[in-house]
Coordinates of C-alpha atoms in Angstrom, one line a residue:
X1436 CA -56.9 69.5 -88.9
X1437 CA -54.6 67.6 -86.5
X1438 CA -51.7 66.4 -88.2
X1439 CA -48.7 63.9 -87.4
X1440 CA -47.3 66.5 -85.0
X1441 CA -50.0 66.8 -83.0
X1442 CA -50.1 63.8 -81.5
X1443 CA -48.6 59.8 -80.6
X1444 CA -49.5 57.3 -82.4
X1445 CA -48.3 54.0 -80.4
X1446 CA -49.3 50.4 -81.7
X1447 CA -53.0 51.0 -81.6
X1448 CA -52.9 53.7 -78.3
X1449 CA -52.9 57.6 -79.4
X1450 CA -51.1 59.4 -76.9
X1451 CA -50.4 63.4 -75.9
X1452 CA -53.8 64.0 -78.3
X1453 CA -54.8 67.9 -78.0
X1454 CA -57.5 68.6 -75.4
X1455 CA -59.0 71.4 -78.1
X1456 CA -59.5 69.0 -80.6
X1457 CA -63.7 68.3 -80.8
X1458 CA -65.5 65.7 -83.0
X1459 CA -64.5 62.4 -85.0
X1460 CA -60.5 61.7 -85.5
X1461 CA -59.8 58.8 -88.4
X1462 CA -56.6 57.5 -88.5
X1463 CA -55.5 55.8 -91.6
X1464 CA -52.4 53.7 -91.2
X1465 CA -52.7 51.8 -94.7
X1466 CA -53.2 53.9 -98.2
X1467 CA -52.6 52.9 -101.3
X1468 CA -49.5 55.0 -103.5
X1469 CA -49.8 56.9 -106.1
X1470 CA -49.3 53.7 -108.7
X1471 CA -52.7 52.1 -106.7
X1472 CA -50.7 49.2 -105.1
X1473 CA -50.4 49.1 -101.5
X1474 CA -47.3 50.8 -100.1
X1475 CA -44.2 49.6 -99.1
X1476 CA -41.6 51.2 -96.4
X1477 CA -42.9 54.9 -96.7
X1478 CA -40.8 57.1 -95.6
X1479 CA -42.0 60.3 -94.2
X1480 CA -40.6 63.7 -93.5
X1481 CA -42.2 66.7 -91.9
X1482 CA -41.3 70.6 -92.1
X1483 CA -43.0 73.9 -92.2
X1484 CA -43.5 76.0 -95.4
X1485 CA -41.2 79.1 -95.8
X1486 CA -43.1 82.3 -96.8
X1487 CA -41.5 83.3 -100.4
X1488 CA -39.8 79.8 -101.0
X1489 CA -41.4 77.6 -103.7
X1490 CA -38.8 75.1 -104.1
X1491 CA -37.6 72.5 -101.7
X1492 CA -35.5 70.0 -101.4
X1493 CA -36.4 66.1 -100.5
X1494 CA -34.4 62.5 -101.6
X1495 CA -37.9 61.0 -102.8
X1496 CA -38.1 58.1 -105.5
X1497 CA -39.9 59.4 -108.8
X1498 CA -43.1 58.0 -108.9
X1499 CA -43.5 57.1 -105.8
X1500 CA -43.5 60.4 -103.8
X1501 CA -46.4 62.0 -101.9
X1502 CA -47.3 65.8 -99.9
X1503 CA -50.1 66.1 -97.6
X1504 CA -49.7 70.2 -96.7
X1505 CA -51.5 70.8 -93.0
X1506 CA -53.3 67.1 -93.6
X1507 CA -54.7 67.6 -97.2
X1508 CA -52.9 66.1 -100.2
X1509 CA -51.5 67.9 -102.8
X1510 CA -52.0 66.8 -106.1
X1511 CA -48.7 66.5 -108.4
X1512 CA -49.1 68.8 -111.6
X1513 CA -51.6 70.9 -109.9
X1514 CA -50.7 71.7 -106.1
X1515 CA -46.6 70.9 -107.1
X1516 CA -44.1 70.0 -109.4
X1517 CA -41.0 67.9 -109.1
X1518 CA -37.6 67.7 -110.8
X1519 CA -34.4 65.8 -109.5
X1520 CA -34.3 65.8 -105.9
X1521 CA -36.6 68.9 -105.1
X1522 CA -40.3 69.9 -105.3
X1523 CA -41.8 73.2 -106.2
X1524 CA -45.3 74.0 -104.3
X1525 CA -47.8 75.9 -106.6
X1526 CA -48.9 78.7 -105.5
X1527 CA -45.6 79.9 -103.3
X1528 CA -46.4 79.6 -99.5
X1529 CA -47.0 82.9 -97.9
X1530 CA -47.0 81.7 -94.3
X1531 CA -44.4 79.7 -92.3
X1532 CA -47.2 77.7 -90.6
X1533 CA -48.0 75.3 -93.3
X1534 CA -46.9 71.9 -91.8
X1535 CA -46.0 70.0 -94.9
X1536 CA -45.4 66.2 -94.6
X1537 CA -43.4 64.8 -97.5
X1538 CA -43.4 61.1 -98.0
X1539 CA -41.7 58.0 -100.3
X1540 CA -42.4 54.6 -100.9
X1541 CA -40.1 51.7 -101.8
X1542 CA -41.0 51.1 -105.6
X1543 CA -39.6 47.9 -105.9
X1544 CA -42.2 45.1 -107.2
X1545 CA -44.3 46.7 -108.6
X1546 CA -45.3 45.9 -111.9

């Protein structure tokens, strides 16, 4: 899986991409939120699982808030749960190397 870190994504030019990396590489620049309406101003944030630590903290908007853990999304209820201002992953990471990318969208419009 090669995630945000991993490489440069400049208008439509990937740059610094890892020579290891074999086979097809999809980028998807547009996907729809988590109310089915295309997205507006999402913010994301990237960090690394702590090994013991289930809870973190992120400024997300409820209903509106996403985690994609090493690439693959995380589905809310199942793979986390959220209170005010903090997430807790489901199972607690054991690693450190679990490159979690947290991510918001701008609510506002939608009906």
């Amino acid at each position: 899986i090669v995630n945000d870190q991993d490489y440069d994504l400049v208008g439509n030019t990937v740059n610094n991409f890892p020579s290891t990396a074999t086979g097809n590489f999809t980028i998807i620049q547009f996907s729809p939120n988590n109310q089915g309406v295309p997205n507006g101003s999402p913010a994301s944030t990237s960090t690394f699982t702590v090994s013991g630590t289930p809870n973190y903290i992120f400024s997300y908007t409820p209903n509106y808030f996403e985690i994609y853990g090493n690439g693959c999304y995380y589905d809310q209820g199942t793979d986390f749960t959220t209170a005010s201002g903090l997430y807790t992953l489901v199972p607690t990471p054991t690693n450190n190397t679990t490159v979690l990318v947290q991510q918001t969208f701008n609510g506002a419009g939608v009906a």
